[in-house]
XYZ file of N, CA and C in Angstrom:
786
model
N 62.675 66.782 57.727
C 61.527 66.063 58.270
C 60.423 66.042 57.224
N 59.756 64.883 57.059
C 58.729 64.727 56.037
C 57.585 65.708 56.239
N 57.227 65.975 57.509
C 56.116 66.892 57.778
C 56.429 68.281 57.231
N 57.654 68.754 57.420
C 58.042 70.067 56.910
C 58.015 70.108 55.391
N 58.414 68.997 54.781
C 58.396 68.911 53.321
C 56.963 69.012 52.799
N 56.025 68.357 53.476
C 54.620 68.438 53.079
C 54.102 69.865 53.163
N 54.451 70.562 54.255
C 53.981 71.924 54.432
C 54.577 72.857 53.377
N 55.841 72.634 53.019
C 56.470 73.469 52.004
C 55.818 73.287 50.639
N 55.167 72.149 50.434
C 54.538 71.885 49.141
C 53.164 72.523 49.006
N 52.597 73.065 50.093
C 51.267 73.669 50.002
C 51.220 74.836 49.020
N 52.194 75.776 49.065
C 52.166 76.839 48.039
C 52.285 76.288 46.625
N 53.082 75.229 46.436
C 53.235 74.635 45.113
C 51.903 74.059 44.640
N 51.190 73.394 45.571
C 49.869 72.868 45.226
C 48.948 73.990 44.769
N 48.932 75.099 45.518
C 48.043 76.204 45.181
C 48.432 76.841 43.859
N 49.722 76.995 43.618
C 50.203 77.517 42.335
C 49.684 76.645 41.180
N 49.869 75.335 41.332
C 49.442 74.410 40.273
C 47.929 74.424 40.110
N 47.202 74.448 41.211
C 45.744 74.385 41.168
C 45.161 75.608 40.448
N 45.774 76.769 40.654
C 45.264 77.990 40.035
C 45.753 78.167 38.602
N 46.744 77.361 38.203
C 47.265 77.480 36.853
C 48.308 78.563 36.696
N 48.968 78.921 37.806
C 50.048 79.902 37.757
C 51.373 79.202 37.483
N 52.363 79.975 37.088
C 53.705 79.453 36.929
C 54.693 80.488 37.410
N 55.828 80.021 37.936
C 56.855 80.950 38.379
C 58.175 80.672 37.670
N 58.071 80.210 36.436
C 59.240 80.094 35.574
C 59.370 81.419 34.824
N 60.226 82.282 35.334
C 60.341 83.612 34.758
C 61.516 83.710 33.785
N 61.787 82.629 33.086
C 62.931 82.620 32.166
C 62.787 83.673 31.070
N 61.555 84.035 30.788
C 61.343 85.041 29.738
C 61.455 86.463 30.268
N 61.654 86.612 31.566
C 61.672 87.957 32.148
C 62.912 88.150 33.002
N 64.061 87.756 32.484
C 65.292 87.859 33.266
C 65.976 89.210 33.141
N 65.389 90.109 32.339
C 65.991 91.433 32.246
C 65.887 92.136 33.591
N 66.857 92.977 33.866
C 66.856 93.700 35.136
C 66.236 95.080 35.007
N 65.944 95.483 33.784
C 65.293 96.767 33.570
C 64.388 96.642 32.351
N 63.377 97.466 32.305
C 62.530 97.485 31.118
C 61.969 98.885 30.950
N 61.453 99.162 29.769
C 61.003 100.515 29.446
C 59.497 100.546 29.268
N 58.899 101.666 29.609
C 57.486 101.875 29.368
C 57.271 103.376 29.218
N 56.080 103.782 28.849
C 55.832 105.202 28.612
C 55.513 105.920 29.915
N 55.767 107.224 29.920
C 55.445 108.031 31.102
C 53.951 107.961 31.392
N 53.135 107.985 30.353
C 51.688 107.979 30.551
C 51.215 106.719 31.273
N 51.867 105.587 30.992
C 51.404 104.331 31.575
C 51.770 104.192 33.038
N 52.759 104.973 33.518
C 53.159 104.847 34.917
C 52.701 106.024 35.766
N 52.060 106.993 35.145
C 51.666 108.173 35.894
C 50.736 107.802 37.041
N 51.111 108.196 38.226
C 50.278 107.939 39.391
C 50.408 106.558 39.978
N 51.235 105.689 39.400
C 51.349 104.313 39.903
C 52.320 104.278 41.073
N 51.883 103.621 42.167
C 52.771 103.437 43.320
C 52.920 101.960 43.664
N 52.304 101.064 42.879
C 52.374 99.643 43.160
C 53.758 99.119 42.771
N 54.513 98.695 43.785
C 55.916 98.323 43.564
C 56.066 97.174 42.585
N 55.105 96.237 42.575
C 55.252 95.083 41.697
C 55.170 95.470 40.225
N 54.591 96.626 39.922
C 54.514 97.064 38.533
C 55.904 97.331 37.968
N 56.842 97.718 38.824
C 58.171 98.108 38.377
C 59.167 96.947 38.379
N 58.737 95.767 38.756
C 59.607 94.596 38.769
C 59.232 93.681 37.617
N 60.138 93.419 36.670
C 59.798 92.514 35.565
C 59.278 91.174 36.044
N 59.893 90.639 37.090
C 59.484 89.340 37.605
C 58.040 89.368 38.095
N 57.712 90.387 38.884
C 56.387 90.390 39.486
C 55.333 91.059 38.612
N 55.735 91.881 37.666
C 54.746 92.372 36.708
C 54.249 91.201 35.865
N 55.149 90.254 35.574
C 54.767 89.042 34.858
C 53.808 88.207 35.707
N 54.108 88.088 36.983
C 53.238 87.365 37.905
C 51.861 88.008 37.956
N 51.839 89.334 38.069
C 50.566 90.049 38.138
C 49.773 89.858 36.846
N 50.469 89.866 35.706
C 49.797 89.656 34.417
C 49.165 88.268 34.376
N 49.880 87.274 34.926
C 49.307 85.925 34.979
C 47.996 85.903 35.756
N 47.994 86.556 36.902
C 46.798 86.580 37.736
C 45.625 87.190 36.971
N 45.890 88.294 36.286
C 44.823 88.976 35.542
C 44.278 88.114 34.406
N 45.102 87.185 33.899
C 44.686 86.386 32.746
C 44.111 85.029 33.122
N 44.074 84.710 34.416
C 43.486 83.444 34.842
C 41.983 83.436 34.574
N 41.383 82.255 34.440
C 39.940 82.178 34.189
C 39.122 82.355 35.466
N 39.578 83.232 36.336
C 38.881 83.535 37.582
C 38.702 85.038 37.678
N 37.773 85.431 38.526
C 37.632 86.848 38.832
C 38.891 87.323 39.559
N 39.427 88.467 39.172
C 40.578 89.037 39.848
C 40.104 90.226 40.669
N 40.439 90.218 41.945
C 39.916 91.230 42.864
C 41.055 91.808 43.696
N 40.843 92.990 44.213
C 41.786 93.547 45.177
C 41.391 93.069 46.566
N 42.323 93.138 47.489
C 42.019 92.777 48.870
C 40.905 93.669 49.410
N 40.928 94.927 49.008
C 39.870 95.848 49.440
C 38.502 95.390 48.940
N 38.452 94.857 47.712
C 37.178 94.406 47.128
C 36.510 93.322 47.965
N 37.301 92.448 48.579
C 36.742 91.279 49.258
C 36.643 91.464 50.768
N 36.912 92.682 51.243
C 36.981 92.911 52.681
C 35.813 93.764 53.169
N 35.198 93.292 54.238
C 34.193 94.111 54.925
C 34.880 95.150 55.801
N 36.000 94.741 56.400
C 36.702 95.620 57.335
C 38.164 95.227 57.389
N 39.038 96.229 57.424
C 40.475 96.002 57.591
C 40.949 96.939 58.690
N 41.406 96.370 59.797
C 41.865 97.196 60.918
C 43.162 96.630 61.475
N 43.973 97.500 62.027
C 45.189 97.065 62.704
C 44.925 96.926 64.191
N 45.748 96.103 64.838
C 45.651 95.972 66.281
C 46.246 97.191 66.972
N 46.532 97.053 68.252
C 47.034 98.187 69.018
C 48.340 97.815 69.709
N 49.181 98.822 69.900
C 50.471 98.616 70.553
C 50.264 98.441 72.057
N 51.155 97.671 72.676
C 51.147 97.506 74.132
C 52.586 97.353 74.591
N 53.146 98.434 75.110
C 54.485 98.377 75.656
C 54.502 97.648 76.983
N 55.671 97.543 77.587
C 55.802 96.796 78.843
C 54.846 97.314 79.914
N 54.658 98.636 79.931
C 53.797 99.215 80.953
C 52.326 98.886 80.718
N 51.992 98.442 79.502
C 50.597 98.135 79.157
C 50.304 96.640 79.173
N 51.312 95.817 79.477
C 51.129 94.370 79.435
C 50.596 93.837 80.767
N 50.126 92.598 80.726
C 49.471 92.027 81.905
C 49.931 90.600 82.150
N 51.208 90.325 81.905
C 51.710 88.959 82.047
C 51.568 88.433 83.470
N 51.544 89.319 84.468
C 51.491 88.891 85.865
C 50.081 88.867 86.444
N 49.090 89.292 85.653
C 47.711 89.272 86.146
C 47.130 87.868 86.065
N 46.119 87.545 86.888
C 45.450 86.247 86.763
C 44.721 86.142 85.429
N 44.482 84.903 84.992
C 43.917 84.663 83.661
C 42.604 85.392 83.426
N 41.760 85.482 84.453
C 40.445 86.099 84.246
C 40.546 87.611 84.022
N 41.731 88.173 84.247
C 41.890 89.619 84.086
C 42.744 89.985 82.869
N 43.094 89.019 82.056
C 43.980 89.290 80.934
C 43.590 88.440 79.726
N 44.062 88.852 78.548
C 43.862 88.058 77.325
C 45.177 88.052 76.540
N 45.428 86.998 75.756
C 46.626 86.993 74.905
C 46.596 88.135 73.901
N 47.760 88.673 73.641
C 47.935 89.763 72.677
C 48.723 89.191 71.504
N 48.048 88.941 70.378
C 48.683 88.287 69.240
C 49.764 89.185 68.640
N 50.945 88.579 68.432
C 52.102 89.282 67.911
C 52.704 88.439 66.788
N 53.771 88.904 66.129
C 54.313 88.133 65.000
C 54.605 86.677 65.312
N 55.087 86.370 66.537
C 55.383 84.969 66.856
C 54.118 84.138 67.053
N 52.954 84.789 67.042
C 51.692 84.058 67.180
C 51.267 83.383 65.879
N 51.980 83.664 64.788
C 51.748 82.983 63.513
C 53.016 82.214 63.172
N 52.895 80.923 62.967
C 54.065 80.107 62.640
C 54.511 80.383 61.210
N 55.737 79.996 60.846
C 56.183 80.164 59.454
C 55.286 79.445 58.449
N 54.536 78.435 58.924
C 53.635 77.701 58.038
C 52.230 78.282 58.017
N 52.017 79.400 58.744
C 50.726 80.062 58.692
C 49.687 79.514 59.650
N 50.127 78.967 60.777
C 49.182 78.470 61.768
C 49.189 79.380 62.993
N 48.029 79.505 63.633
C 47.910 80.270 64.866
C 48.595 79.511 65.989
N 49.431 80.211 66.762
C 50.208 79.551 67.802
C 50.085 80.306 69.121
N 49.908 79.526 70.190
C 49.916 80.093 71.534
C 51.113 79.579 72.331
N 52.129 79.079 71.633
C 53.309 78.561 72.333
C 54.006 79.651 73.135
N 54.032 80.860 72.604
C 54.599 82.006 73.307
C 53.500 83.048 73.444
N 53.297 83.533 74.654
C 52.194 84.463 74.873
C 52.666 85.740 75.545
N 52.068 86.833 75.116
C 52.094 88.087 75.832
C 50.639 88.457 76.104
N 50.420 89.153 77.192
C 49.047 89.444 77.596
C 48.821 90.946 77.747
N 47.534 91.327 77.581
C 47.106 92.689 77.901
C 45.901 92.579 78.829
N 45.691 93.599 79.689
C 44.562 93.538 80.629
C 43.219 93.637 79.910
N 42.238 92.884 80.389
C 40.898 92.958 79.810
C 40.233 94.289 80.124
N 40.583 94.843 81.276
C 39.990 96.124 81.664
C 40.315 97.176 80.609
N 39.314 97.844 80.132
C 39.527 98.892 79.137
C 39.398 98.431 77.701
N 39.398 97.101 77.451
C 39.231 96.615 76.081
C 37.779 96.736 75.647
N 37.573 97.175 74.429
C 36.240 97.250 73.851
C 35.984 96.000 73.020
N 34.723 95.750 72.692
C 34.396 94.573 71.886
C 35.172 94.590 70.568
N 35.346 95.777 69.991
C 36.044 95.881 68.705
C 37.515 95.508 68.810
N 38.068 95.488 70.031
C 39.486 95.160 70.205
C 39.749 93.656 70.136
N 38.703 92.845 70.289
C 38.885 91.397 70.312
C 38.884 90.833 68.896
N 39.755 89.871 68.659
C 39.754 89.157 67.377
C 38.461 88.361 67.251
N 37.938 88.317 66.046
C 36.676 87.615 65.789
C 36.945 86.352 64.966
N 36.101 85.349 65.185
C 36.230 84.096 64.442
C 36.214 84.372 62.942
N 37.096 83.698 62.229
C 37.214 83.751 60.770
C 37.830 85.043 60.242
N 38.402 85.857 61.127
C 39.192 86.978 60.628
C 40.515 86.464 60.058
N 40.943 87.067 58.961
C 42.278 86.812 58.433
C 43.243 87.700 59.213
N 44.291 87.086 59.783
C 45.269 87.838 60.566
C 46.573 87.899 59.776
N 46.938 89.111 59.373
C 48.093 89.364 58.495
C 49.192 90.042 59.299
N 50.384 89.457 59.304
C 51.524 90.034 60.019
C 52.127 91.160 59.172
N 51.802 92.402 59.531
C 52.180 93.540 58.696
C 53.573 94.082 58.964
N 54.189 93.727 60.104
C 55.513 94.240 60.454
C 56.362 93.125 61.030
N 57.565 92.965 60.488
C 58.455 91.892 60.933
C 59.796 92.121 60.241
N 60.697 91.147 60.311
C 61.856 91.193 59.429
C 61.339 91.008 57.995
N 62.048 91.530 56.987
C 61.513 91.485 55.614
C 61.117 90.093 55.150
N 61.831 89.058 55.603
C 61.544 87.703 55.145
C 60.213 87.177 55.682
N 59.715 87.754 56.774
C 58.531 87.200 57.417
C 57.321 88.115 57.402
N 57.457 89.318 56.872
C 56.261 90.133 56.674
C 55.325 89.382 55.729
N 54.066 89.287 56.097
C 53.095 88.598 55.251
C 52.668 87.244 55.764
N 53.302 86.755 56.852
C 52.783 85.530 57.469
C 51.309 85.762 57.794
N 50.475 84.801 57.467
C 49.030 85.004 57.599
C 48.371 83.747 58.139
N 47.357 83.954 58.972
C 46.573 82.844 59.484
C 45.105 83.268 59.559
N 44.256 82.339 59.949
C 42.848 82.641 60.208
C 42.606 82.462 61.691
N 41.950 83.429 62.301
C 41.653 83.313 63.718
C 40.470 82.361 63.880
N 40.750 81.154 64.370
C 39.693 80.143 64.518
C 39.695 79.556 65.925
N 40.134 80.354 66.873
C 40.225 79.893 68.260
C 39.044 80.413 69.074
N 38.698 79.675 70.129
C 37.671 80.128 71.072
C 38.270 80.969 72.198
N 39.601 81.135 72.185
C 40.277 81.929 73.212
C 40.076 83.410 72.905
N 39.649 84.172 73.907
C 39.546 85.614 73.728
C 40.950 86.175 73.514
N 41.136 86.964 72.431
C 42.445 87.518 72.099
C 42.286 88.930 71.556
N 43.322 89.717 71.772
C 43.471 90.980 71.078
C 44.682 90.850 70.152
N 44.926 91.860 69.341
C 46.036 91.800 68.390
C 46.887 93.049 68.508
N 48.192 92.876 68.303
C 49.107 94.012 68.361
C 49.023 94.820 67.076
N 49.669 95.978 67.095
C 49.697 96.824 65.903
C 50.548 96.235 64.789
N 51.242 95.132 65.055
C 51.995 94.431 64.014
C 51.114 93.461 63.236
N 49.852 93.409 63.592
C 48.913 92.492 62.943
C 47.760 93.292 62.344
N 47.347 92.888 61.156
C 46.182 93.492 60.506
C 45.063 92.459 60.473
N 43.897 92.874 60.935
C 42.732 91.985 60.994
C 41.809 92.286 59.806
N 41.504 91.245 59.039
C 40.678 91.408 57.835
C 39.413 90.570 57.977
N 38.269 91.222 57.899
C 36.989 90.520 57.848
C 36.574 90.426 56.386
N 36.494 89.206 55.861
C 36.172 89.053 54.438
C 34.667 89.021 54.229
N 34.255 89.334 53.021
C 32.842 89.374 52.665
C 32.283 87.967 52.469
N 30.945 87.874 52.465
C 30.286 86.612 52.147
C 30.742 86.149 50.755
N 30.906 84.831 50.618
C 31.357 84.287 49.344
C 32.857 84.185 49.228
N 33.563 84.578 50.297
C 35.022 84.490 50.313
C 35.435 83.612 51.483
N 36.175 82.555 51.204
C 36.656 81.671 52.260
C 37.917 82.300 52.867
N 37.900 82.652 54.156
C 39.075 83.321 54.740
C 40.341 82.480 54.670
N 40.196 81.156 54.723
C 41.375 80.293 54.634
C 42.001 80.358 53.255
N 41.166 80.492 52.218
C 41.720 80.638 50.871
C 42.575 81.895 50.790
N 42.065 82.997 51.351
C 42.818 84.252 51.346
C 44.134 84.082 52.101
N 44.074 83.462 53.275
C 45.295 83.254 54.069
C 46.299 82.388 53.316
N 45.823 81.321 52.671
C 46.738 80.446 51.933
C 47.363 81.182 50.755
N 46.566 82.043 50.089
C 47.141 82.782 48.969
C 48.161 83.804 49.466
N 47.879 84.447 50.579
C 48.858 85.375 51.158
C 50.159 84.648 51.500
N 50.050 83.434 52.031
C 51.258 82.671 52.360
C 51.980 82.200 51.105
N 51.245 81.973 50.019
C 51.899 81.709 48.729
C 52.736 82.932 48.334
N 52.158 84.135 48.485
C 52.893 85.357 48.157
C 54.142 85.484 49.030
N 54.028 85.090 50.289
C 55.198 85.100 51.171
C 56.282 84.174 50.637
N 55.888 82.989 50.176
C 56.857 81.972 49.755
C 57.648 82.395 48.528
N 57.119 83.301 47.714
C 57.830 83.737 46.510
C 58.477 85.111 46.678
N 58.406 85.680 47.890
C 59.062 86.953 48.150
C 58.269 88.176 47.743
N 56.974 88.003 47.517
C 56.155 89.119 47.022
C 55.977 90.210 48.072
N 55.684 89.814 49.316
C 55.485 90.828 50.360
C 56.774 91.598 50.617
N 57.897 90.893 50.526
C 59.186 91.552 50.732
C 59.373 92.678 49.724
N 58.907 92.464 48.499
C 59.002 93.490 47.469
C 58.170 94.713 47.837
N 57.022 94.499 48.468
C 56.110 95.599 48.763
C 56.434 96.317 50.061
N 57.394 95.785 50.827
C 57.705 96.325 52.156
C 58.320 97.720 52.084
N 58.011 98.486 53.129
C 58.752 99.695 53.459
C 59.652 99.348 54.635
N 60.936 99.684 54.555
C 61.889 99.311 55.598
C 62.144 100.479 56.543
N 62.224 100.150 57.855
C 62.471 101.171 58.867
C 62.969 100.510 60.146
N 63.980 101.094 60.771
C 64.472 100.640 62.088
C 64.672 99.129 62.165
N 65.374 98.556 61.181
C 65.660 97.118 61.146
C 64.401 96.260 61.045
N 63.282 96.879 60.723
C 62.043 96.153 60.512
C 61.502 96.534 59.136
N 60.504 95.797 58.702
C 59.868 96.095 57.427
C 58.365 95.983 57.616
N 57.612 96.650 56.765
C 56.169 96.604 56.929
C 55.421 96.825 55.631
N 54.201 96.318 55.615
C 53.265 96.555 54.524
C 52.090 97.314 55.127
N 51.870 98.544 54.685
C 50.796 99.338 55.281
C 49.432 98.943 54.715
N 48.401 99.446 55.334
C 47.037 99.030 54.980
C 46.684 99.400 53.542
N 47.092 100.588 53.097
C 46.763 100.993 51.723
C 47.422 100.074 50.700
N 48.674 99.689 50.952
C 49.366 98.761 50.054
C 48.674 97.410 50.058
N 48.305 96.933 51.239
C 47.613 95.650 51.357
C 46.289 95.669 50.597
N 45.534 96.729 50.739
C 44.233 96.827 50.071
C 44.355 96.722 48.550
N 45.459 97.219 48.010
C 45.615 97.275 46.549
C 46.090 95.960 45.944
N 46.569 95.022 46.767
C 47.062 93.745 46.238
C 45.915 92.999 45.566
N 46.191 92.448 44.392
C 45.155 91.758 43.628
C 45.388 90.249 43.678
N 44.305 89.514 43.844
C 44.386 88.062 43.944
C 43.320 87.423 43.057
N 43.570 86.198 42.586
C 42.537 85.485 41.831
C 41.516 84.903 42.800
N 40.244 84.990 42.440
C 39.189 84.499 43.336
C 38.287 83.521 42.590
N 38.540 82.211 42.736
C 37.623 81.231 42.157
C 36.240 81.337 42.809
N 35.263 80.666 42.227
C 33.952 80.594 42.867
C 34.078 79.924 44.231
N 33.116 80.207 45.105
C 33.194 79.722 46.477
C 33.373 78.201 46.554
N 32.654 77.378 45.776
C 32.874 75.932 45.876
C 34.315 75.526 45.582
N 34.956 76.183 44.612
C 36.338 75.838 44.313
C 37.272 76.336 45.411
N 36.985 77.512 45.965
C 37.771 77.975 47.120
C 37.717 76.922 48.231
N 36.505 76.416 48.486
C 36.322 75.442 49.566
C 37.080 74.148 49.280
N 37.097 73.720 48.021
C 37.838 72.508 47.652
C 39.340 72.709 47.883
N 39.843 73.864 47.486
C 41.263 74.167 47.683
C 41.601 74.161 49.161
N 40.760 74.807 49.961
C 40.985 74.873 51.409
C 40.962 73.481 52.022
N 40.007 72.648 51.618
C 39.901 71.301 52.169
C 41.155 70.489 51.862
N 41.684 70.619 50.643
C 42.884 69.879 50.269
C 44.087 70.338 51.086
N 44.256 71.648 51.225
C 45.406 72.145 51.985
C 45.264 71.791 53.461
N 44.058 71.852 53.994
C 43.851 71.471 55.396
C 44.188 69.999 55.619
N 43.804 69.149 54.647
C 44.123 67.730 54.774
C 45.626 67.515 54.756
N 46.321 68.220 53.886
C 47.781 68.113 53.812
C 48.421 68.607 55.107
N 47.880 69.698 55.650
C 48.421 70.243 56.900
C 48.171 69.292 58.061
N 46.986 68.684 58.077
C 46.667 67.724 59.136
C 47.618 66.528 59.096
N 47.902 66.040 57.896
C 48.826 64.920 57.748
C 50.230 65.311 58.188
N 50.652 66.530 57.817
C 51.982 67.005 58.222
C 52.075 67.096 59.739
N 51.029 67.616 60.380
C 51.051 67.739 61.837
C 51.043 66.366 62.514
N 50.326 65.398 61.909
C 50.330 64.036 62.458
C 51.739 63.444 62.403
N 52.392 63.616 61.260
C 53.750 63.098 61.121
C 54.714 63.790 62.083
N 54.498 65.065 62.290
C 55.364 65.809 63.217
C 55.191 65.290 64.640
N 53.935 65.064 65.042
C 53.679 64.539 66.392
C 54.311 63.163 66.561
N 54.189 62.322 65.538
C 54.782 60.987 65.607
C 56.304 61.065 65.720
N 56.907 61.980 64.950
C 58.364 62.120 64.988
C 58.825 62.588 66.369
N 58.089 63.516 66.968
C 58.444 64.003 68.305
C 58.303 62.892 69.331
N 57.204 62.116 69.225
C 56.985 61.011 70.166
C 58.094 59.968 70.044
N 58.486 59.655 68.803
C 59.561 58.669 68.600
C 60.887 59.193 69.156
N 61.150 60.474 68.966
C 62.383 61.057 69.489
C 62.397 61.016 71.022
N 61.273 61.373 71.634
C 61.203 61.353 73.098
C 61.371 59.944 73.648
N 60.758 58.967 72.962
C 60.887 57.576 73.412
C 62.336 57.107 73.290
N 62.982 57.467 72.175
C 64.378 57.074 71.971
C 65.282 57.726 73.012
N 65.024 58.984 73.323
C 65.838 59.686 74.320
C 65.665 59.059 75.705
N 64.403 58.729 76.036
C 64.142 58.097 77.334
C 64.862 56.758 77.438
N 64.808 55.960 76.344
C 65.482 54.660 76.351
C 66.992 54.832 76.485
N 67.534 55.811 75.766
C 68.968 56.071 75.843
C 69.377 56.456 77.271
N 68.587 57.288 77.916
C 68.904 57.712 79.283
C 68.841 56.526 80.244
N 67.873 55.642 80.042
C 67.782 54.447 80.895
C 69.018 53.551 80.725
N 69.414 53.356 79.457
C 70.585 52.527 79.209
C 71.848 53.151 79.767
N 71.926 54.489 79.686
C 73.092 55.193 80.209
C 73.199 55.033 81.718
N 72.050 54.991 82.367
C 72.027 54.860 83.828
C 71.948 53.408 84.278
N 71.959 52.485 83.303
C 71.904 51.067 83.650
C 70.555 50.638 84.161
N 69.494 51.289 83.733
C 68.156 50.972 84.249
C 67.386 50.063 83.302
N 67.899 49.791 82.136
C 67.144 48.981 81.177
C 67.285 47.489 81.489
């Protein structure tokens, strides 16, 4: 579908816009050597991968400020767990709120309410609610999907599960730029490299997330990048809606002809 193709090109656009490259033909070795002194105390997994150490070197050499996630964050908190006994799917709407979980972020990085789980409002504190413009990072999932990221831009009161990390970015940082860059990292398998695996799931903990370094253009350029990707996403969603409408119309016509009603 053309809409899906457009969405898949968003990371490519961001790669090109920032001046990065992922042609690692010069780094195809499976092992490399360095001194003990240079690795002492290092726990960053990407340092030990020739492919991603090259990627990290590119980021550091871009004509932009390079920052850690911790540098650009006012607050980084995880949501809370809610087992079956803590859920509120059967309560009336005024007594419950959606509980954002991994399926609440689409593979393309959009916030989704297509599938909902709820928790009771009773007992929730103000700090438990997602806030506008928070970056929502899926910290636990299957290895391929850890790192799905979106921006909370809904007026719906929501809480977040412990599988989600909520990031409040500092002034001068566009949260959508951060989310788009995180999804770029997802598209190249970067989060998968940083994952810790457990019980058929994988996760990126808060300390690992804080240490990830990203290029940060000036705010006007961040805004330009965000506007371009949003326009591309809007066009993709328009094409998707049109394709669904055409399919439904064709199916309805086929059913009428099958029943001899046309």
